[in-house]
Coordinates of C-alpha atoms and ligand atoms in Angstrom, one line a residue:
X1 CA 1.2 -38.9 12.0
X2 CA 2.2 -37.2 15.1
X3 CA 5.8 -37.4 16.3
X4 CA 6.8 -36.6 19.3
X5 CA 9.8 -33.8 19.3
X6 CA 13.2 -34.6 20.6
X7 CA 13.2 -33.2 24.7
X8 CA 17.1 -33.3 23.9
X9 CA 16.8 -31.1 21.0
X10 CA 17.7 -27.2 21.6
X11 CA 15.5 -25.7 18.3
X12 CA 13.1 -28.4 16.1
X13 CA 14.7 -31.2 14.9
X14 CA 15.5 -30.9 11.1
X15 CA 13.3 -34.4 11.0
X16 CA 10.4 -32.0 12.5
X17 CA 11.1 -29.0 10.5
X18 CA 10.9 -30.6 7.1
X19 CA 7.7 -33.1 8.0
X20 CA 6.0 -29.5 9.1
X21 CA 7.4 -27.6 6.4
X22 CA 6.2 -29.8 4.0
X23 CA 2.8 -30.2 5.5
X24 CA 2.7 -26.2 5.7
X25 CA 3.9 -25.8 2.2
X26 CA 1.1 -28.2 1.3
X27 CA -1.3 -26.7 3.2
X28 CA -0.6 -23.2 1.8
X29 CA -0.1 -24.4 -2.0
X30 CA -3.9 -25.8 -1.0
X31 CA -5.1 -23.2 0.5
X32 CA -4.2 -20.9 -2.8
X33 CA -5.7 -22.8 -5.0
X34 CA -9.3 -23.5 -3.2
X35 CA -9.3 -19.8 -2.1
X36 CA -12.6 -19.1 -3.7
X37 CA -14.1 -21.6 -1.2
X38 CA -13.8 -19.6 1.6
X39 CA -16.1 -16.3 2.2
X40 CA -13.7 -13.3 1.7
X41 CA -14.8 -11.7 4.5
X42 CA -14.1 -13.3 7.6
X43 CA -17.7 -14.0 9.1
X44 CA -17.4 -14.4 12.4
X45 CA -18.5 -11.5 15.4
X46 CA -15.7 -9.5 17.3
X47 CA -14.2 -11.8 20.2
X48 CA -14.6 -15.0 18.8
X49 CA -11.5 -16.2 18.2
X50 CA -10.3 -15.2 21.4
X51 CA -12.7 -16.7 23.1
X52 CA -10.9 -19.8 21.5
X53 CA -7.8 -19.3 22.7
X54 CA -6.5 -20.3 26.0
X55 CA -5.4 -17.5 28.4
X56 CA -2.4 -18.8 29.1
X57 CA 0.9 -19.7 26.8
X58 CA 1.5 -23.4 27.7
X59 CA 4.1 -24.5 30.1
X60 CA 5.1 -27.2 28.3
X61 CA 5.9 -27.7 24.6
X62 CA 3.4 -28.8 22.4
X63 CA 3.0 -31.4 19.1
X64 CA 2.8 -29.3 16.1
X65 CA 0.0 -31.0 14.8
X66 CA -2.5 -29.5 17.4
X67 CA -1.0 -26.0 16.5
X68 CA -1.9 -26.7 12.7
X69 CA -5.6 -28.3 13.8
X70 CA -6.4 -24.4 16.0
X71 CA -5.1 -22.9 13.1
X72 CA -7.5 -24.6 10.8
X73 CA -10.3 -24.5 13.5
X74 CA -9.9 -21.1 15.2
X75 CA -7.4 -19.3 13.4
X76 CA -8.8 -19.7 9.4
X77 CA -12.5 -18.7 10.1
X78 CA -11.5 -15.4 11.4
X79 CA -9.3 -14.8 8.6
X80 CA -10.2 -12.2 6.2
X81 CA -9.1 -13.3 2.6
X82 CA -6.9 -10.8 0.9
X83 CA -6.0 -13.2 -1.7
X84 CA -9.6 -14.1 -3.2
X85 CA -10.0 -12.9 -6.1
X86 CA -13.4 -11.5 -5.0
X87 CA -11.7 -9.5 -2.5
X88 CA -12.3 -5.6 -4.5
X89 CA -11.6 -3.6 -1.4
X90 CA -9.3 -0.8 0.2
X91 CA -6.0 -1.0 -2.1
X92 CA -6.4 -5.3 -2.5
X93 CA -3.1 -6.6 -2.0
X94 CA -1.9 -10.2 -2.9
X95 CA 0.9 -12.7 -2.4
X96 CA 2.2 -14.4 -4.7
X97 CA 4.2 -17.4 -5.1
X98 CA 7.5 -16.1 -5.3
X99 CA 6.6 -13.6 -2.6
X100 CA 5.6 -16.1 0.3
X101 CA 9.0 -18.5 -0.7
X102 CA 10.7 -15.3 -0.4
X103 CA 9.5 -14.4 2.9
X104 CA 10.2 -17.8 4.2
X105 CA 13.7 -17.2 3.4
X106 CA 14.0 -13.8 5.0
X107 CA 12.5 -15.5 8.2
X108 CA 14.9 -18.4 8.0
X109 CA 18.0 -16.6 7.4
X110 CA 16.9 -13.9 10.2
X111 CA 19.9 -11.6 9.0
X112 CA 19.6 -7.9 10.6
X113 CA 20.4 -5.1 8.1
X114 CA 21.7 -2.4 10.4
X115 CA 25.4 -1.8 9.3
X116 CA 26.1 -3.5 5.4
X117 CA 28.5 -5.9 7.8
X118 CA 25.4 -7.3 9.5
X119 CA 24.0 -8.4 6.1
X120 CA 26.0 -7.4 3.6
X121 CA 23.5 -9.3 1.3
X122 CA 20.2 -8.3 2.2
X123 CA 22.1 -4.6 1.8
X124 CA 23.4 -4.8 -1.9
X125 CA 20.4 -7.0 -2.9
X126 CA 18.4 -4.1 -1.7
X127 CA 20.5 -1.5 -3.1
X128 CA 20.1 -3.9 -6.3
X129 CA 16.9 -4.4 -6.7
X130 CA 15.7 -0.6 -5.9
X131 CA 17.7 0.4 -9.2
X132 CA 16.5 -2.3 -11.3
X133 CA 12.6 -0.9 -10.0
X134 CA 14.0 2.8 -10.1
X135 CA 14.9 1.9 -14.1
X136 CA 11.6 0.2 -14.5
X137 CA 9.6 2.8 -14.0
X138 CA 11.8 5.4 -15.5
X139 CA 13.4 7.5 -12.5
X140 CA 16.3 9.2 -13.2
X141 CA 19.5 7.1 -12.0
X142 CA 19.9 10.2 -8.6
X143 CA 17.2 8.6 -6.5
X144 CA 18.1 6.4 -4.1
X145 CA 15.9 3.7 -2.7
X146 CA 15.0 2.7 1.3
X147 CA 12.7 -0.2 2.2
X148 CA 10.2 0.5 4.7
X149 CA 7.3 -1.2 6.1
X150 CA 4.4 1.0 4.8
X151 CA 3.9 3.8 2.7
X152 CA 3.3 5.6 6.1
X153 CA 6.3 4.7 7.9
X154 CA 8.5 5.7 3.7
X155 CA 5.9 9.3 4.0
X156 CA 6.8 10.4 7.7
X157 CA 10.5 9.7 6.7
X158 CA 9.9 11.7 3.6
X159 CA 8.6 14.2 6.0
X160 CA 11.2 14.6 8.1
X161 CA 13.6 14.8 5.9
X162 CA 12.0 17.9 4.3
X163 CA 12.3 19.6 7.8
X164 CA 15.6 19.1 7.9
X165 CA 16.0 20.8 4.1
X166 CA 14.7 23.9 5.9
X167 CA 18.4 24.3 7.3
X168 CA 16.4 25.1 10.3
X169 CA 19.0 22.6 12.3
X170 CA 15.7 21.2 14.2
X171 CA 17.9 17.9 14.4
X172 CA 19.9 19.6 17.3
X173 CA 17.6 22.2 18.5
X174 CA 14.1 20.7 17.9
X175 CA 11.2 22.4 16.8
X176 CA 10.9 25.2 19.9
X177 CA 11.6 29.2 18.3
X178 CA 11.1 28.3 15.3
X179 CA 8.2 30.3 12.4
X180 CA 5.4 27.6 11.8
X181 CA 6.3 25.3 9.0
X182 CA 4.0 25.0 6.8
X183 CA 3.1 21.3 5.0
X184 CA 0.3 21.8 2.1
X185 CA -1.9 18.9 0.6
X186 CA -5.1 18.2 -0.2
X187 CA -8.5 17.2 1.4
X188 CA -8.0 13.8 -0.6
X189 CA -4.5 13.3 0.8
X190 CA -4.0 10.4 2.9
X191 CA -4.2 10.2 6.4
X192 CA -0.4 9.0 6.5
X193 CA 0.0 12.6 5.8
X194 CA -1.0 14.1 9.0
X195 CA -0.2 11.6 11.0
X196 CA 3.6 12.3 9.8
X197 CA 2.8 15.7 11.1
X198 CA 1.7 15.2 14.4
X199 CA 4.4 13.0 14.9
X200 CA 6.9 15.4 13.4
X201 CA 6.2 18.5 15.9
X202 CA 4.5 20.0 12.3
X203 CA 1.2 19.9 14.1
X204 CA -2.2 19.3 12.7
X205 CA -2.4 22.9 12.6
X206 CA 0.9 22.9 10.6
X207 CA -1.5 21.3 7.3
X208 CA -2.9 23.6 4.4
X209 CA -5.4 21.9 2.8
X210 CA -5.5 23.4 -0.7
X211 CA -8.3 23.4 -2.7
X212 CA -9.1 20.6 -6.0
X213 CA -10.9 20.2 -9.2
X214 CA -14.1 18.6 -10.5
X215 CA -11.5 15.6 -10.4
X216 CA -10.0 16.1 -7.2
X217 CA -6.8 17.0 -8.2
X218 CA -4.6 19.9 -6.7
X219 CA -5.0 23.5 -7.9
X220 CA -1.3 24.9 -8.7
X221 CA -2.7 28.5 -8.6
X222 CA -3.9 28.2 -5.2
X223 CA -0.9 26.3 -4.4
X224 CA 1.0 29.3 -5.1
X225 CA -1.6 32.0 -3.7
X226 CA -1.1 29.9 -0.4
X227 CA 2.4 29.8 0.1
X228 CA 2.9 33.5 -0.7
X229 CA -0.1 34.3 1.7
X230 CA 2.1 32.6 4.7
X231 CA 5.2 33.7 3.7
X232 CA 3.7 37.1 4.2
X233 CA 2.3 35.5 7.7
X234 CA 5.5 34.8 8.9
X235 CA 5.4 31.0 8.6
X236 CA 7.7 29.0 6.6
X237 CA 6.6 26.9 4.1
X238 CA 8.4 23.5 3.5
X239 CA 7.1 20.6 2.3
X240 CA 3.9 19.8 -0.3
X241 CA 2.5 16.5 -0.9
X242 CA 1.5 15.6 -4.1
X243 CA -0.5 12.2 -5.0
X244 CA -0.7 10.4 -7.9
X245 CA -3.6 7.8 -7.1
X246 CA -5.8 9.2 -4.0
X247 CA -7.3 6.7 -1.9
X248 CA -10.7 7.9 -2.4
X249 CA -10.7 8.3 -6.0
X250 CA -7.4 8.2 -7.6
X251 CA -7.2 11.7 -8.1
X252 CA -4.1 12.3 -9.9
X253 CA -2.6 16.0 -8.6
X254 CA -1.0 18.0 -11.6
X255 CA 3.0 17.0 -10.2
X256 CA 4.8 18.6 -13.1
X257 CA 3.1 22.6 -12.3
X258 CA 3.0 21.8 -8.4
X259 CA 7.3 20.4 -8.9
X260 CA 7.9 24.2 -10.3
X261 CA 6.2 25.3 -7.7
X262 CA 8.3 23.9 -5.1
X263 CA 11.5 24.4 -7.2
X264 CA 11.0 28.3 -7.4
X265 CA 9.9 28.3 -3.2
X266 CA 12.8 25.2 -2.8
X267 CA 10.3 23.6 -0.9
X268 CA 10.4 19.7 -0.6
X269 CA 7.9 18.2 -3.0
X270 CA 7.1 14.9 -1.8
X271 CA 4.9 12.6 -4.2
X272 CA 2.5 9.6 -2.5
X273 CA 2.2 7.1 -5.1
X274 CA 2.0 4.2 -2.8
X275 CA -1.1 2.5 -4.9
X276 CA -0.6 3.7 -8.3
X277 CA 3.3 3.9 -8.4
X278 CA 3.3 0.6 -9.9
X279 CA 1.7 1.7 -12.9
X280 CA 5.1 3.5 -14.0
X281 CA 6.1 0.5 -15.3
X282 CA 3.5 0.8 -18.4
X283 CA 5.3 2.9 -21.2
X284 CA 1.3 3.9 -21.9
X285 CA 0.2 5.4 -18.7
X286 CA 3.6 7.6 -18.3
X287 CA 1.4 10.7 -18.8
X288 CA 0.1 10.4 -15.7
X289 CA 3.3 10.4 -13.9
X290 CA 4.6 13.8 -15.6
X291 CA 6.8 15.9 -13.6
X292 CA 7.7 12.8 -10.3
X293 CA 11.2 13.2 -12.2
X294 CA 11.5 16.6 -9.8
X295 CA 10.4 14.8 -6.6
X296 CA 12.8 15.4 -3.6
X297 CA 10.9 12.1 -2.8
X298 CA 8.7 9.4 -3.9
X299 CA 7.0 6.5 -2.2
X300 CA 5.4 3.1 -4.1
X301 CA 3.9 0.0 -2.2
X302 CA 5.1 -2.4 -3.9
X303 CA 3.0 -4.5 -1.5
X304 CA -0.5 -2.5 -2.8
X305 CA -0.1 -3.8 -6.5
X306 CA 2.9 -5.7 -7.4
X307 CA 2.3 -9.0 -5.5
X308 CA 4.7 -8.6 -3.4
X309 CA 3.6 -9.3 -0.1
X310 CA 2.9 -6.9 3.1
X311 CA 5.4 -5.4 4.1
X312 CA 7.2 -3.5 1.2
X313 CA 7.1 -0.3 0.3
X314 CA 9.9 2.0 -1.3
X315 CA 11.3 5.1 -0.6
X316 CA 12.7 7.1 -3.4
X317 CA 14.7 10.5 -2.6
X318 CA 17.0 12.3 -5.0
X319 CA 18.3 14.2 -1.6
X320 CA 19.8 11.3 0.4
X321 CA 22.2 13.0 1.8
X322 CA 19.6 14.9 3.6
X323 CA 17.9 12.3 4.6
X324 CA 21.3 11.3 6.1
X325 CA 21.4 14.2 8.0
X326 CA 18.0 13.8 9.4
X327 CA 18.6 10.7 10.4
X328 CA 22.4 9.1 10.9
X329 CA 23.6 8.9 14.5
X330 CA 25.9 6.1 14.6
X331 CA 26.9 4.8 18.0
X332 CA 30.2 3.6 18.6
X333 CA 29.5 -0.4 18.8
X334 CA 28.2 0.2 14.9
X335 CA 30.9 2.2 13.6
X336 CA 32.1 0.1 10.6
X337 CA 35.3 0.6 8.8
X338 CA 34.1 -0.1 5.3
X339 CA 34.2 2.6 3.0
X340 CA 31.5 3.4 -0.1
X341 CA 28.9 0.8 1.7
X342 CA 25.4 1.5 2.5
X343 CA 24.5 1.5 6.2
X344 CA 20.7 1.4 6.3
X345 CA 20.5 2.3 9.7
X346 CA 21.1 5.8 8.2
X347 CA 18.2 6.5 6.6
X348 CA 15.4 6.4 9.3
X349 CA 14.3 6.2 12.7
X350 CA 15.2 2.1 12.9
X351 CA 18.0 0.6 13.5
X352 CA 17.1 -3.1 13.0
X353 CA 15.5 -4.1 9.6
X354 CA 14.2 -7.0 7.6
X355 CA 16.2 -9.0 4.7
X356 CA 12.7 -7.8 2.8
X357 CA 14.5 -7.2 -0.5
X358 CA 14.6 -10.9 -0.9
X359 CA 11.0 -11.6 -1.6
X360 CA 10.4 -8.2 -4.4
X361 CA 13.7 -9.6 -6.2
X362 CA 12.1 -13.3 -6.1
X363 CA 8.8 -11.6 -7.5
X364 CA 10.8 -9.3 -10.3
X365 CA 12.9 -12.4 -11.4
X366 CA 9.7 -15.2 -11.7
X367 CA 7.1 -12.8 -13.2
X368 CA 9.9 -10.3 -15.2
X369 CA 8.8 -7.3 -16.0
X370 CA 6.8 -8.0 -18.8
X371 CA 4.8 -11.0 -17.1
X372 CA 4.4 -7.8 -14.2
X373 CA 3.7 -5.8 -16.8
X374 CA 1.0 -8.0 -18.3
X375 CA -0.3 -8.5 -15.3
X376 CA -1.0 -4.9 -14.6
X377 CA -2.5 -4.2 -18.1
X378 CA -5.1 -6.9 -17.5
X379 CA -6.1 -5.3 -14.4
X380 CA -6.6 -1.4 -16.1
X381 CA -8.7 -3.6 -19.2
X382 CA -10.8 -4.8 -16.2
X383 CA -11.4 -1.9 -14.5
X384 CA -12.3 0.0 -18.0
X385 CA -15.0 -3.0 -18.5
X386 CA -16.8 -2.1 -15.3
X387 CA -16.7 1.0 -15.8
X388 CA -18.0 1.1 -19.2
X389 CA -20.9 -1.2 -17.3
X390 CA -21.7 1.7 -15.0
X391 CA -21.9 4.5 -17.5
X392 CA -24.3 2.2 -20.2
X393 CA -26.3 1.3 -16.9
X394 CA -29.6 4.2 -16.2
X395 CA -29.6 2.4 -12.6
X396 CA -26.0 3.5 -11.8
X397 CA -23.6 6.4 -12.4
X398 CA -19.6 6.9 -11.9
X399 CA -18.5 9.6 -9.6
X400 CA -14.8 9.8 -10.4
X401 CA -12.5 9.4 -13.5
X402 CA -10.9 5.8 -13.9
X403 CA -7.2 6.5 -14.1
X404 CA -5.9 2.8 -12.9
X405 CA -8.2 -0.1 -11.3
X406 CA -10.1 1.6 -9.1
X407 CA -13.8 2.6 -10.3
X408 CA -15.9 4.9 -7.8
X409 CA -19.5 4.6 -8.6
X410 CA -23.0 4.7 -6.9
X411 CA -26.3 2.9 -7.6
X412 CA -29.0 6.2 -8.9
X413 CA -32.3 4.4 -10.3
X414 CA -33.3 6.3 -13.1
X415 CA -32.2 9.7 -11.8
X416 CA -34.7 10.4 -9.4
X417 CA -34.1 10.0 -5.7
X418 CA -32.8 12.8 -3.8
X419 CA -29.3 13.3 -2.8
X420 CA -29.6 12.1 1.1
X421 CA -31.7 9.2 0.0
X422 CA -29.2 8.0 -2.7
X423 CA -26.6 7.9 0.4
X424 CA -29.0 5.9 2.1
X425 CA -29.4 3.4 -0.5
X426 CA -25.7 3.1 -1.0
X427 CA -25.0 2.6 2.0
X428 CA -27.7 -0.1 2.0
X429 CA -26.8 -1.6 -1.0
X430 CA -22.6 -2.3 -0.1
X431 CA -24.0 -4.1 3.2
X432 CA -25.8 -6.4 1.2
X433 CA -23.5 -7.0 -1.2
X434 CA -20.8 -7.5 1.7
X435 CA -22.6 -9.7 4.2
X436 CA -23.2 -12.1 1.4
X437 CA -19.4 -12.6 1.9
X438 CA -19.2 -13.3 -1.8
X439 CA -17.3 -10.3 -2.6
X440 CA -15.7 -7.7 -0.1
X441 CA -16.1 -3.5 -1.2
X442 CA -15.8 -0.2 0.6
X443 CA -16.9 3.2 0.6
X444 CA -16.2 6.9 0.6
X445 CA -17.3 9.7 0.2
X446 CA -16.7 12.1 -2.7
X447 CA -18.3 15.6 -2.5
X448 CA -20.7 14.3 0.2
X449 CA -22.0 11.4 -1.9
X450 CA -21.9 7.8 -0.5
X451 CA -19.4 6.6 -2.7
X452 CA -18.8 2.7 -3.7
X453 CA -15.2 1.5 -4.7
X454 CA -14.2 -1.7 -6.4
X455 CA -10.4 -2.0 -6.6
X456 CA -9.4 -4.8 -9.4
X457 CA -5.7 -5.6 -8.2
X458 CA -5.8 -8.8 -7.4
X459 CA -3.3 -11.6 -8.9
X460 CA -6.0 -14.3 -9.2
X461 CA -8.7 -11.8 -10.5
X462 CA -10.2 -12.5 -13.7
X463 CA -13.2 -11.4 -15.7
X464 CA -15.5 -13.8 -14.1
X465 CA -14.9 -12.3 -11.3
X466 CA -15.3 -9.0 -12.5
X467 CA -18.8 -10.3 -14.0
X468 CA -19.6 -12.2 -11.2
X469 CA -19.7 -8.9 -8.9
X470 CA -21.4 -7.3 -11.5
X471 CA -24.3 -9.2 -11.3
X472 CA -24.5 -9.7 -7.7
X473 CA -24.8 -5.7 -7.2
X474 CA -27.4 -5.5 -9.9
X475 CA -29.5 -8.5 -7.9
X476 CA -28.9 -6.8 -4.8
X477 CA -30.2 -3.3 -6.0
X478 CA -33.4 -5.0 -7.9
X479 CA -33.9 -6.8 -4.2
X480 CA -33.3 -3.7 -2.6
X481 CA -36.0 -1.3 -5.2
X482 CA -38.6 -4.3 -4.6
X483 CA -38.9 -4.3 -0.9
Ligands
LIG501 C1 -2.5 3.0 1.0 C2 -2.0 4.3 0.9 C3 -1.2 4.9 1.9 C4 -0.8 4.1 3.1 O1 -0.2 2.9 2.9 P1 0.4 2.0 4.1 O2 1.5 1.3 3.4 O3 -0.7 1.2 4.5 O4 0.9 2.9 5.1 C5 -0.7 6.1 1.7 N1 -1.0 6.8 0.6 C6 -1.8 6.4 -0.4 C7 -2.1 7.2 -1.6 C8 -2.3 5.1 -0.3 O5 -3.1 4.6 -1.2

């Protein structure tokens, strides 16, 4: 059914755009629901989809059907299937219905939210929706919410507005004269964290690593010893990053003793929560979350965990007004004469932004918070079940606490290899398991051991699947003990 587009017509025709919209809808409502067909790990070597692709863009238009037949012949193979449910790796993050018609609309209506007057919508629905979440997961109502792209992109903002509550005026002077700042974290912190730094002026020199428990969380006394050490240095402390949910292992860092901390040295406490944020929501896992009331800020992906899809992660700050001052310089073809509105544009280094709040209020509204919070539950039930697996299993052991859906572990046969060739079994074992393409993990290392994660945050995961993987890394350890 290929029709030939109107030469007279300036954009598609509307004929065009709904017979393709439709097909695509179709095509996407399909490919959801046969995603367990498809290998979850795109098999296919580096280069080959470019070697597909023409070198050139076309000269002249082309039928949209031969766009949807390379995307189904070159484009789909090299895809690597975030939404399968098999998919246990990184953070897994999946789109949901509500999230993909939500990013159509964002596309469609192409609004920029610089100034409240260029989208005065995708502004208040923001503002709207990051108070309903703020509630949800039981901030006080003094945080104010930004949208970013990635926890990142929410962390280096978070960053920089902590330089600029040293009063050190580094907005109009920069960072030349000044004592070192100081920025402390931990060896598990994520790599978002330094990279704020060296993109701050901070330096990677500027980062105190402090030292953690058996569980990898922060250790308050050293915290403490460390910031008086440099004060007595001459360098000025200024920010800490605590996280609730490391990427490695979901360490949880004590945020109540490290917030008194800060208070006491008014230093900017920071919390990453961009994984397990989300896990606020749950009245029962609250404990874990003791003290991010004293934040200066706060960042959760919504796009890690809450089916929202990428990009979405929030920014919460209780010091906007510094943040402000970090950031605002208003030009004069934006100055706006509205009063009490929120200008975006004054919170961060970019000026034009997505109508993103469209798709997180679509998700909030079609699951609610109790289908979200259902959801959620199932997944920490899961992850206790594998878990409980691992420790009843001689062949395997657990290597970190399971605090949400994550669960570290590592096949150890009876106890009795030695610790260099455990890593080498490991490391063995997760490429067999992954170049079946049946189910998609990653690695890490925790205190030198070759580490295997399996993340259970996936919309479409179930027990089976849970099971399925299961057995597949039992098979693939017996294979691997009988060669
Ligand atoms: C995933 C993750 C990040 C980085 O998230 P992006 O949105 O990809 O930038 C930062 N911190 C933690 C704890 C994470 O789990």
């Amino acid at each position: 059914m290929s029709k030939i587009k109107s030469k007279n017509s300036l954009d598609m025709t509307s004929e065009e755009f709904k017979e393709y919209g439709y097909q695509l809808i179709d095509w996407v409502a399909d490919y959801l629901d046969n995603i367990e067909k498809y290998p979850v790990l795109a098999q296919i070597k580096p280069g080959e989809v470019k070697s597909q692709l023409p070198g050139k863009a076309p000269s002249n238009g082309e039928n949209f059907d031969r766009m949807i037949d390379d995307l189904n012949k070159i484009i789909l193979p090299g895809v690597t299937h975030w939404n399968h449910p098999n998919f246990m790796a990184y953070f897994n993050s999946t789109s949901s219905g509500p999230g993909i018609l939500g990013e159509l609309l964002s596309a469609a209506f192409n609004a920029n939210g610089m100034v409240w007057k260029s989208n005065p919508s995708g502004t208040e629905l923001e503002e709207t929706v990051l108070n309903w979440f703020r509630e949800i997961i039981g901030l006080p109502s003094n945080y104010f919410g930004v949208v970013y792209d990635t926890a990142s992109v929410s962390t280096m903002h978070a960053i920089a507005a902590a330089r600029e509550y040293t009063g050190l005026d580094v907005r109009t002077n920069g960072m030349t004269g000044l004592p070192k700042m100081i920025l402390y974290c931990t060896e598990q912190t994520h790599s978002s964290i330094e990279k704020a730094a060296l993109t701050l002026g901070i330096g990677l020199n500027g980062i105190r690593k402090i030292a953690t428990d058996e569980n990898f969380a922060m250790l308050p006394d050293k915290l403490e010893e460390a910031i008086k050490e440099d004060r007595l240095n001459g360098y000025h402390p200024f920010c800490v990053v605590a996280t609730i949910g490391t990427t490695s292992s979901t360490a949880i860092d004590p945020v109540d003793a490290i917030a008194n901390i800060c208070a006491i040295e008014k230093i900017w406490l920071h919390v990453d929560s961009a994984y397990a944020g989300v896990t606020a929501m749950l009245p029962e896992m609250k404990n874990f979350f003791k003290g991010m009331e004293k934040a200066d800020s706060l960042v959760i992906n919504p796009h890690k965990w809450l089916f929202v899809p990428v990009d979405f992660s929030i920014l919460y700050t209780s010091k906007p007004d510094v943040m402000k001052r970090a950031f605002s310089l208003v030009p004069e073809y934006l100055k706006t004469t509205e009063e009490s509105v929120i200008n975006y544009m004054d919170y961060g280094i970019q000026l034009g932004r997505r109508f993103r709040s469209i798709k997180f209020w679509f998700v909030l509204r079609y699951f609610g918070v109790e289908g979200l919070q259902q959801r959620l539950r199932e997944h920490l039930r899961l992850a206790k079940l594998f878990a409980g697996w691992i420790d009843e299993n001689p062949n395997f052991e657990r290597l970190a606490p399971v605090y949400f859906g994550t669960i570290c572990f590592r096949a150890n046969p009876n106890n009795n290899l030695k610790e260099d060739q455990l890593n080498v079994l490991n490391e063995k074992l997760l490429n067999v398991i992954n170049e079946t393409g049946k189910i998609f993990l990653v690695h890490t290392k925790l205190k030198g051991k070759f580490t295997i994660r399996l993340v259970i945050s996936g919309l479409r995961m179930e027990e089976r699947h849970v099971e399925f993987a299961w057995k597949l890394i039992n098979e693939k350890l017996n294979e691997l003990k009988n060669q």
